[in-house]
mmCIF file of C-alpha atoms in Angstrom:
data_model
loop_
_atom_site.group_PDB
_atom_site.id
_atom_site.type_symbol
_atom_site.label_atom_id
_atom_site.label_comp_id
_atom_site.label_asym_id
_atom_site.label_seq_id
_atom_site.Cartn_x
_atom_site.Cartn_y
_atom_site.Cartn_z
ATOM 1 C CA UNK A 1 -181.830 -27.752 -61.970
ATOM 2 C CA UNK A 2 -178.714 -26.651 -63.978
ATOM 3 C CA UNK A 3 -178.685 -23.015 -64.263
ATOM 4 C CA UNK A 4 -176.456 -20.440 -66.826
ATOM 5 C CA UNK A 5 -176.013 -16.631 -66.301
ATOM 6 C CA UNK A 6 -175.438 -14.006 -69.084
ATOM 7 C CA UNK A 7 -173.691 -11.212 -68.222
ATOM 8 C CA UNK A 8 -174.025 -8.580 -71.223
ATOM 9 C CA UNK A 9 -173.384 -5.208 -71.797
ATOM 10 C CA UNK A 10 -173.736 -3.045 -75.280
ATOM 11 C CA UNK A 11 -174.645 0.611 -76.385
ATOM 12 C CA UNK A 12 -178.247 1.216 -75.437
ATOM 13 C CA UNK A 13 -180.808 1.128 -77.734
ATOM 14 C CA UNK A 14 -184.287 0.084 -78.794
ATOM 15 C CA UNK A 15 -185.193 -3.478 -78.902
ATOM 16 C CA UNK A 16 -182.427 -5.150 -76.994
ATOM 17 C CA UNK A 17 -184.727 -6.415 -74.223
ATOM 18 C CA UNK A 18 -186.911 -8.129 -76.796
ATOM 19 C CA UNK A 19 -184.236 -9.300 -78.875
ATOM 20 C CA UNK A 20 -181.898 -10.869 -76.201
ATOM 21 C CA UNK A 21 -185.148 -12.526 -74.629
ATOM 22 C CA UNK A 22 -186.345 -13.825 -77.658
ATOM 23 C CA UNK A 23 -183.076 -15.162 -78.493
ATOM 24 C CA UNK A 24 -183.600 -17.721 -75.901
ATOM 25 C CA UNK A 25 -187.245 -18.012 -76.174
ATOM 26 C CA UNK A 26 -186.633 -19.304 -79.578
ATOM 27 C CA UNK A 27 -183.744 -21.604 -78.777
ATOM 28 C CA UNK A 28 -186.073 -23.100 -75.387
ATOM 29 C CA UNK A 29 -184.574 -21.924 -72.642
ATOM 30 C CA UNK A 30 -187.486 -20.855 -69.170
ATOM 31 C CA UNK A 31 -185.720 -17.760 -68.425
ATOM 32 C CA UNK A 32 -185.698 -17.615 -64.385
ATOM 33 C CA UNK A 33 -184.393 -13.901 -64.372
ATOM 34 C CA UNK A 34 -183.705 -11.023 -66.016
ATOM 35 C CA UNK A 35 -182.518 -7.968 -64.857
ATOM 36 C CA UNK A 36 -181.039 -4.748 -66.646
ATOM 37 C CA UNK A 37 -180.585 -1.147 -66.572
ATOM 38 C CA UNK A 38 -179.970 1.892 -68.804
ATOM 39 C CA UNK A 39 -177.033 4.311 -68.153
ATOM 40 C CA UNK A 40 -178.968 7.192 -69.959
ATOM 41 C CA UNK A 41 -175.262 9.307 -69.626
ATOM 42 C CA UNK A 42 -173.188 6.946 -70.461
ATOM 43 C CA UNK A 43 -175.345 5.133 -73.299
ATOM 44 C CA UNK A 44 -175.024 2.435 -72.123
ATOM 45 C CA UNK A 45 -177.367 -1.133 -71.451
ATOM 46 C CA UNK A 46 -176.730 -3.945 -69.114
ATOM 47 C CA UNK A 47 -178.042 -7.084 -68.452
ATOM 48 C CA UNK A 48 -178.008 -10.086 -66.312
ATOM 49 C CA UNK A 49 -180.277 -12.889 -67.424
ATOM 50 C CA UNK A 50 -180.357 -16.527 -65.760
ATOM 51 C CA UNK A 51 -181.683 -19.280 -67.678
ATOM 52 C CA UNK A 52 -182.532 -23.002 -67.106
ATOM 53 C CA UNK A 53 -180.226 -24.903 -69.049
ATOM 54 C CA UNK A 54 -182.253 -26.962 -71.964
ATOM 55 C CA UNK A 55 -181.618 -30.693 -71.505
ATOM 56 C CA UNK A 56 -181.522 -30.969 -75.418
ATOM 57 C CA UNK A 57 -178.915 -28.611 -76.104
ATOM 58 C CA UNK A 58 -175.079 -28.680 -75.000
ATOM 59 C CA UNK A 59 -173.152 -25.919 -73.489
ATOM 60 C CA UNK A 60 -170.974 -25.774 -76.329
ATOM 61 C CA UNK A 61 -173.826 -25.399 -78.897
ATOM 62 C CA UNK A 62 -175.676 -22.781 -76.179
ATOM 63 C CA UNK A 63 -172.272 -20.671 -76.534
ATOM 64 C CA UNK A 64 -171.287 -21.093 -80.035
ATOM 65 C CA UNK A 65 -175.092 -19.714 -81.160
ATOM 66 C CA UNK A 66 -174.849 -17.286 -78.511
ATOM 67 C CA UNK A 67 -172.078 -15.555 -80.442
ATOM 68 C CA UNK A 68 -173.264 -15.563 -83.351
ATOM 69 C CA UNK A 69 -176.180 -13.305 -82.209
ATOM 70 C CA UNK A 70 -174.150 -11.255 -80.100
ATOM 71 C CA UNK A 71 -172.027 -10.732 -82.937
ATOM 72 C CA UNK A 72 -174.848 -9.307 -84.697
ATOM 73 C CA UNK A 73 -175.181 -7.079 -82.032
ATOM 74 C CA UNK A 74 -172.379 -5.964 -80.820
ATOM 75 C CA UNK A 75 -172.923 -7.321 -77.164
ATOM 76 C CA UNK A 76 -170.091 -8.296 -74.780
ATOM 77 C CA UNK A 77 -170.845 -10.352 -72.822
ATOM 78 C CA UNK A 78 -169.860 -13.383 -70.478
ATOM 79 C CA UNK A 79 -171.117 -17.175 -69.528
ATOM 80 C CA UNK A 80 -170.994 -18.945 -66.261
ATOM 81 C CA UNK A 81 -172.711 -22.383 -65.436
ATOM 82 C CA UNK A 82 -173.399 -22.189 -61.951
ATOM 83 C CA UNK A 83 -173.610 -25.499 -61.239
ATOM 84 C CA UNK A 84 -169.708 -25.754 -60.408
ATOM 85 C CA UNK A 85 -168.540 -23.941 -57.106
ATOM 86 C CA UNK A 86 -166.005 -21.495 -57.868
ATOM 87 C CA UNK A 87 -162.471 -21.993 -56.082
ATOM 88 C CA UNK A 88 -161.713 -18.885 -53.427
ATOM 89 C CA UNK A 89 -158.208 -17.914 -52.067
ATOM 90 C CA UNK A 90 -158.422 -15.820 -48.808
ATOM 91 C CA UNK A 91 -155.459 -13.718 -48.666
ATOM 92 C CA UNK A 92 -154.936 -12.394 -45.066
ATOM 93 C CA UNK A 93 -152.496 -10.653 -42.670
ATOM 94 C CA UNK A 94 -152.399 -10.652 -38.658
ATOM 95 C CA UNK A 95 -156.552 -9.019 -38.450
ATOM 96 C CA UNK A 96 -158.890 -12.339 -38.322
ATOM 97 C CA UNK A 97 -162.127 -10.296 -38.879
ATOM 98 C CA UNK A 98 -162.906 -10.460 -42.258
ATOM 99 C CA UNK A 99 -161.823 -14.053 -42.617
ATOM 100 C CA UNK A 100 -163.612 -15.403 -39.973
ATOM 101 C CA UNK A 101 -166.497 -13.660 -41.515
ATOM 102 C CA UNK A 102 -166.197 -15.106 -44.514
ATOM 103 C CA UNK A 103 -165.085 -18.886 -43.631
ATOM 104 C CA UNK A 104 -168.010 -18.697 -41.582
ATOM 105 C CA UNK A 105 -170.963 -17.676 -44.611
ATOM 106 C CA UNK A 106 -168.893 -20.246 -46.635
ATOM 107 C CA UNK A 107 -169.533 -23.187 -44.027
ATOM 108 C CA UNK A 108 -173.336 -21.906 -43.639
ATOM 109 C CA UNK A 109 -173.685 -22.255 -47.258
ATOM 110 C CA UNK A 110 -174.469 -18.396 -47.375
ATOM 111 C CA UNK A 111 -171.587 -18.351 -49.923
ATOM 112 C CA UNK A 112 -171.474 -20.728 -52.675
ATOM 113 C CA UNK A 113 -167.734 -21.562 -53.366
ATOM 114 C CA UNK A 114 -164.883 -24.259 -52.837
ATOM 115 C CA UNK A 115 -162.377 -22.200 -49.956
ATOM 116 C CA UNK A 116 -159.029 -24.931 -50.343
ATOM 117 C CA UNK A 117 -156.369 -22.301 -49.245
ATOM 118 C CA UNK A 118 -155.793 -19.374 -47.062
ATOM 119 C CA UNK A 119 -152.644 -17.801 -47.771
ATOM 120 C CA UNK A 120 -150.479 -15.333 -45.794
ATOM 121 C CA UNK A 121 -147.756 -13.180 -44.651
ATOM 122 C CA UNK A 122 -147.720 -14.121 -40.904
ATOM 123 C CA UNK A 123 -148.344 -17.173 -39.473
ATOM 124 C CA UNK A 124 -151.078 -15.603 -36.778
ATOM 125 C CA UNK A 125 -153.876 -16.505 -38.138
ATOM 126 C CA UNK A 126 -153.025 -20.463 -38.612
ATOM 127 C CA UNK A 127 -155.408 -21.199 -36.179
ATOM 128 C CA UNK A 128 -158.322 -20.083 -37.487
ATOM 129 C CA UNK A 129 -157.577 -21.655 -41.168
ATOM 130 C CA UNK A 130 -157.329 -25.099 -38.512
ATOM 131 C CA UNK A 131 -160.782 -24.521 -36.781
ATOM 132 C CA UNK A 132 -162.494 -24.672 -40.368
ATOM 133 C CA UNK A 133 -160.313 -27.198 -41.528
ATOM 134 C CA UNK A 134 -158.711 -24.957 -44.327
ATOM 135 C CA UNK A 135 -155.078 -25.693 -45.419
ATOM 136 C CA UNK A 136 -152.796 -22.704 -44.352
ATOM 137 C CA UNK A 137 -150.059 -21.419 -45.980
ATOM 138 C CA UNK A 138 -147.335 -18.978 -44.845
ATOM 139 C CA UNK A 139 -145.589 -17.323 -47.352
ATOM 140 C CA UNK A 140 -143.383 -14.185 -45.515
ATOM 141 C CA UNK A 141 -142.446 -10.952 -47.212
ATOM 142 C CA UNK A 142 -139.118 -10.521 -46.707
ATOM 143 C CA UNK A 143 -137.372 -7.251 -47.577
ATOM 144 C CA UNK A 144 -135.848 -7.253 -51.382
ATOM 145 C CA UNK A 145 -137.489 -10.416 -52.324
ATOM 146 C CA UNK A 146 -141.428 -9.471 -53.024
ATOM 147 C CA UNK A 147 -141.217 -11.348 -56.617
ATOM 148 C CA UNK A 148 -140.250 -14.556 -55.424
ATOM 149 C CA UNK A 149 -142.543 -13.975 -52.287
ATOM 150 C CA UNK A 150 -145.586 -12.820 -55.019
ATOM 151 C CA UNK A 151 -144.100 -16.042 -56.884
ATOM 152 C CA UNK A 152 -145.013 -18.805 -54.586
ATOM 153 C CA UNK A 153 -148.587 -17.363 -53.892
ATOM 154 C CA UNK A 154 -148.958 -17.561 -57.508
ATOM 155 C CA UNK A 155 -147.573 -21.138 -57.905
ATOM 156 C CA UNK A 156 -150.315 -21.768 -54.943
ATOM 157 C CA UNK A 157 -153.231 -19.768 -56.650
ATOM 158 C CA UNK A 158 -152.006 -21.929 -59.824
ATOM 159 C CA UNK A 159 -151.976 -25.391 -58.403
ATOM 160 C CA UNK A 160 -155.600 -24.944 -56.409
ATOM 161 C CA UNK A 161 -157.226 -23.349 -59.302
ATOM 162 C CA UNK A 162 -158.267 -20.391 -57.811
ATOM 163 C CA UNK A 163 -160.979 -18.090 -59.550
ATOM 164 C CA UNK A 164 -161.604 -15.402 -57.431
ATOM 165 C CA UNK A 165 -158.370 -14.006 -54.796
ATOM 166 C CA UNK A 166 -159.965 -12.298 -51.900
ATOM 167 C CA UNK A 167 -157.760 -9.939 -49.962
ATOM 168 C CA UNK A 168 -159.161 -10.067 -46.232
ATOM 169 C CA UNK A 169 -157.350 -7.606 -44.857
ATOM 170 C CA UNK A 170 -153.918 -8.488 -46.548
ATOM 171 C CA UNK A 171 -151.048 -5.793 -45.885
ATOM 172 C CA UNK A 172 -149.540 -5.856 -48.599
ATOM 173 C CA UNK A 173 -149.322 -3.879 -51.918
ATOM 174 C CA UNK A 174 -149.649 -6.416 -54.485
ATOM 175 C CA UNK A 175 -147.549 -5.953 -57.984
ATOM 176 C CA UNK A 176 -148.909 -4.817 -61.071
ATOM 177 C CA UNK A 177 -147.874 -8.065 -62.576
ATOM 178 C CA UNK A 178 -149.276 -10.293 -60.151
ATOM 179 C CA UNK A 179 -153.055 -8.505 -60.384
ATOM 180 C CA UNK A 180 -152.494 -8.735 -64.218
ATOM 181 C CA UNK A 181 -153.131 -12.183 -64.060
ATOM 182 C CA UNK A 182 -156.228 -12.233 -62.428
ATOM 183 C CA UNK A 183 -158.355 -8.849 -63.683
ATOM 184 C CA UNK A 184 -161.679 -8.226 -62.013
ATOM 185 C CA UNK A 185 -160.787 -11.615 -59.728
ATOM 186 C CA UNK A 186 -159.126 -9.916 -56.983
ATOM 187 C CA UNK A 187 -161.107 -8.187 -54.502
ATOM 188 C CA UNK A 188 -159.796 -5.761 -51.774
ATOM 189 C CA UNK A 189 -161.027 -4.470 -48.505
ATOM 190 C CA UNK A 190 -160.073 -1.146 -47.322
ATOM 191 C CA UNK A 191 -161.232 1.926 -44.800
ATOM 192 C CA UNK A 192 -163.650 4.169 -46.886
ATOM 193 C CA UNK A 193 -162.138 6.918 -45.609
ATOM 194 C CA UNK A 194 -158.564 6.005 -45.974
ATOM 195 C CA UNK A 195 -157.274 8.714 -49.171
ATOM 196 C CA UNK A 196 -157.897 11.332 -46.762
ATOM 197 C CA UNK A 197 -155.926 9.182 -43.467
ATOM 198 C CA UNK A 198 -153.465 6.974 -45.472
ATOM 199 C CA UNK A 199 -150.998 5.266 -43.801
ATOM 200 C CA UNK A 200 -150.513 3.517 -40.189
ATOM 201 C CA UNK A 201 -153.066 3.903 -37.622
ATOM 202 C CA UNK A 202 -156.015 6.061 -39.986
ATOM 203 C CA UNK A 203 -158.442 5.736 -37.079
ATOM 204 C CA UNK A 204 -156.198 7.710 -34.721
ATOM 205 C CA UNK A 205 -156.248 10.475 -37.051
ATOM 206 C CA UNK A 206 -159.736 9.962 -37.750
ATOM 207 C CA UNK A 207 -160.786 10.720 -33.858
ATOM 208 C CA UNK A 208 -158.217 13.409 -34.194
ATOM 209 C CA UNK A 209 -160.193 15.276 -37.078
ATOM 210 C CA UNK A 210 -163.226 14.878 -35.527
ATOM 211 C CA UNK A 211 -165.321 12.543 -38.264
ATOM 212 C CA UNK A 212 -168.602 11.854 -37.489
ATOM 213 C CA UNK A 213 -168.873 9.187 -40.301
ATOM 214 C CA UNK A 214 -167.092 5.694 -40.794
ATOM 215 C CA UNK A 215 -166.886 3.124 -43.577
ATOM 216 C CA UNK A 216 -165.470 0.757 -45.577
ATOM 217 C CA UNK A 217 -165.272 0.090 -49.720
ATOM 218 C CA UNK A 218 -164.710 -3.552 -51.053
ATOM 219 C CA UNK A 219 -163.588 -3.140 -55.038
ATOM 220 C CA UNK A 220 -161.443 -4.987 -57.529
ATOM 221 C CA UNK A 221 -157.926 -4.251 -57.085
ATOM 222 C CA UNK A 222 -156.015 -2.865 -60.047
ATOM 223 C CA UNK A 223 -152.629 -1.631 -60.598
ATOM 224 C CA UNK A 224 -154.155 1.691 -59.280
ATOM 225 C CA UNK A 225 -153.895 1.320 -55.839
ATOM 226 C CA UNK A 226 -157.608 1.600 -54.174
ATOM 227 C CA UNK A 227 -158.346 3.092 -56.946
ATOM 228 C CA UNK A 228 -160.219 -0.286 -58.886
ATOM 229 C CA UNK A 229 -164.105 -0.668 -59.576
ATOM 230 C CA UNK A 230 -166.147 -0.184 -56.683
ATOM 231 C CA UNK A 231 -168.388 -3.421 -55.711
ATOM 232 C CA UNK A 232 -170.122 -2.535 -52.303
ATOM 233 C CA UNK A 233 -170.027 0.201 -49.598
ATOM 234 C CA UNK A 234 -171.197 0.841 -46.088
ATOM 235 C CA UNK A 235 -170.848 3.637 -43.405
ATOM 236 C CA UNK A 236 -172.166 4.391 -39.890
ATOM 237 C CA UNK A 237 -172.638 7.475 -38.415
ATOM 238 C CA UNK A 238 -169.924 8.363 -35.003
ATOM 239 C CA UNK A 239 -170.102 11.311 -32.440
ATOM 240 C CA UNK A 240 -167.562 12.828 -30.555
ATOM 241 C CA UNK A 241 -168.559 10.257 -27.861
ATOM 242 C CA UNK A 242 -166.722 7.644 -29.071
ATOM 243 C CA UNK A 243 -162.825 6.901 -28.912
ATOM 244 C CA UNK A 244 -160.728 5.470 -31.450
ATOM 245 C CA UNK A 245 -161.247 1.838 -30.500
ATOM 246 C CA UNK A 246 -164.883 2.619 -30.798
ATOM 247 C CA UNK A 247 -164.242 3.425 -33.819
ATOM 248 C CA UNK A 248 -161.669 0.548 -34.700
ATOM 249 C CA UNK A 249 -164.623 -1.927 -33.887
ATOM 250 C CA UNK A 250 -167.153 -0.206 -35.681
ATOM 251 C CA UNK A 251 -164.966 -0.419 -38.683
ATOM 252 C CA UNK A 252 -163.938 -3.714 -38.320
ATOM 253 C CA UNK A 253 -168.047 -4.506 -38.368
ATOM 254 C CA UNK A 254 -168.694 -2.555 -41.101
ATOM 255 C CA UNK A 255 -165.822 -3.995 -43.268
ATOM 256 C CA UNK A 256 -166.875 -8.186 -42.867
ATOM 257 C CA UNK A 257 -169.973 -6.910 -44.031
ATOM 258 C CA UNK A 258 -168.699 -4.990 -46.700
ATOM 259 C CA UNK A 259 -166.353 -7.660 -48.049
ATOM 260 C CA UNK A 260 -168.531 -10.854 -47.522
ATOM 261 C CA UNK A 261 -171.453 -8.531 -49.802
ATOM 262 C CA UNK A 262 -169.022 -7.815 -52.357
ATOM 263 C CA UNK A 263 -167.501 -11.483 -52.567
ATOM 264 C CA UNK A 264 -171.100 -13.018 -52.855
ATOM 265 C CA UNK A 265 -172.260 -10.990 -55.576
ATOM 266 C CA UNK A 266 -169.136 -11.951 -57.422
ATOM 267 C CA UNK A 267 -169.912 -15.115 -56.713
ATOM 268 C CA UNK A 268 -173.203 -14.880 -57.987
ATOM 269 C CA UNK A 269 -172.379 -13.016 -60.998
ATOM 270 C CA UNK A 270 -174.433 -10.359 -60.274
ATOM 271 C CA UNK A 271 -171.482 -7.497 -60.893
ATOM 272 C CA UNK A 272 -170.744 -6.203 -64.483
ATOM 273 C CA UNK A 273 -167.383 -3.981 -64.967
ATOM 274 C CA UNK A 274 -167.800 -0.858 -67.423
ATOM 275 C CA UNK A 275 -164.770 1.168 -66.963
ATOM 276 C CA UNK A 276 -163.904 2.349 -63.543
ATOM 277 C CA UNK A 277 -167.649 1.674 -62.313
ATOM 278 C CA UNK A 278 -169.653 -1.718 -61.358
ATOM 279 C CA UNK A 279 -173.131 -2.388 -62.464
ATOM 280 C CA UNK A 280 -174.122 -4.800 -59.359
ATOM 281 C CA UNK A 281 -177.429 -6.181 -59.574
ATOM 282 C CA UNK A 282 -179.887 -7.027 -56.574
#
């Protein structure tokens, strides 16, 4: 069964439910699922709506009447035929965590994408990328030269047709430029905690200050450093009981998790973007 999500946002009012639904009912699509929510402060409406794709009308005639209506409107919104696996760059450093994590969902099926690259700074991790039969590519930062170092990652990205970059614990500080070209298509990993500890070593401090809670926040990355559109969370509560590598392996549990829930429901299409917030459907 070939399958099409709508992604659609407007300014909330009366009547979009019916119309949007009927939109389809009246073209012949079975609609499979339809989700949506009302941001009563922000006056805003979202929706996600999967459809079964109608064997007597093309994708190209689906999206050219589509817009027309949304025109009408005023909806923004976005298409993807799920069908076709997305392609999936894993960007990663020395920690093998969050990749393994994720190479591992992909080869269950539990995430539903094409993985042809893993890209990094270090060579560490090589074997890993070899136990899952991923091509590995090395690409060092070396002082002065991060634009020709950004420069082959992007020829790579480029030449694989990546959609969606996924930073897996990559340490680096990617340029504005280089997440310019891929908005709301790179997703980051980081501590949850981390503007209060920045820098080297945040769980040291962390014991230090006494937390008793630890976490970890996958969101787009922007050219605002951790500062991009939130996709998923998770914490778990510490006590003075435990050291700080207690605490480094709690947060390295807590951030696969975090990061392989925020990948899928991109991969889903199950996250809409409205300024600096996410509307991420169930």
């Amino acid at each position: 069964m070939r399958q099409v999500v709508f992604l659609i946002q407007t300014a909330d009012r009366k009547g979009l439910l019916a119309e949007i639904s009927s939109f389809f009912y009246n073209s012949g699509f079975n609609i499979l699922q339809c989700r949506q929510f009302s941001d009563i402060r922000a006056g805003r409406y979202f929706m996600r709506i999967a459809l079964e794709l109608n064997a007597e009308i093309t994708r190209r005639e689906l999206e050219e009447a589509f817009a027309k209506f949304a025109g009408k409107l005023e909806l923004e919104y976005s298409v993807h035929h799920l069908e076709a696996k997305q392609n999936v760059a894993l960007m990663v450093s020395k920690a093998s965590h969050c990749l393994y994590d994720l190479l591992m969902h992909a080869d269950e099926g539990d995430l539903v994408c094409n993985i042809p690259l893993i890209i990094s700074n270090h060579p560490d991790l090589e074997y890993v990328a070899d136990r899952f039969n991923v091509p590995y590519f090395c690409c060092p930062m070396e002082k002065g030269k991060k634009a020709e170092q950004e420069a082959k990652v992007l020829d790579l990205l480029r030449s694989h047709r990546i959609d969606l970059v996924v930073m897996a614990r990559y340490m680096q500080i990617l340029s504005d430029d280089f997440i310019a070209r891929y908005p709301q298509r790179i997703i980051n990993i980081h501590h949850a905690f981390l503007p209060a500890f920045q820098g080297g070593n945040p769980y040291e401090r962390a014991w230090e200050r006494g937390v008793k809670m630890i976490g970890a926040t996958a969101h787009y990355a922007t050219a605002d450093l951790d500062e991009g559109p939130i996709i998923e969370q998770d914490v778990e509560r510490i006590s003075h009981m435990d050291m700080p590598e207690d605490l480094k392996q709690i947060g390295k549990d807590i951030e696969r998790r975090v990061l392989t829930r925020a990948v899928r429901a991109h991969l889903e299409h199950r996250v809409i973007v409205s300024g600096r917030r996410t509307i991420v459907f169930s």
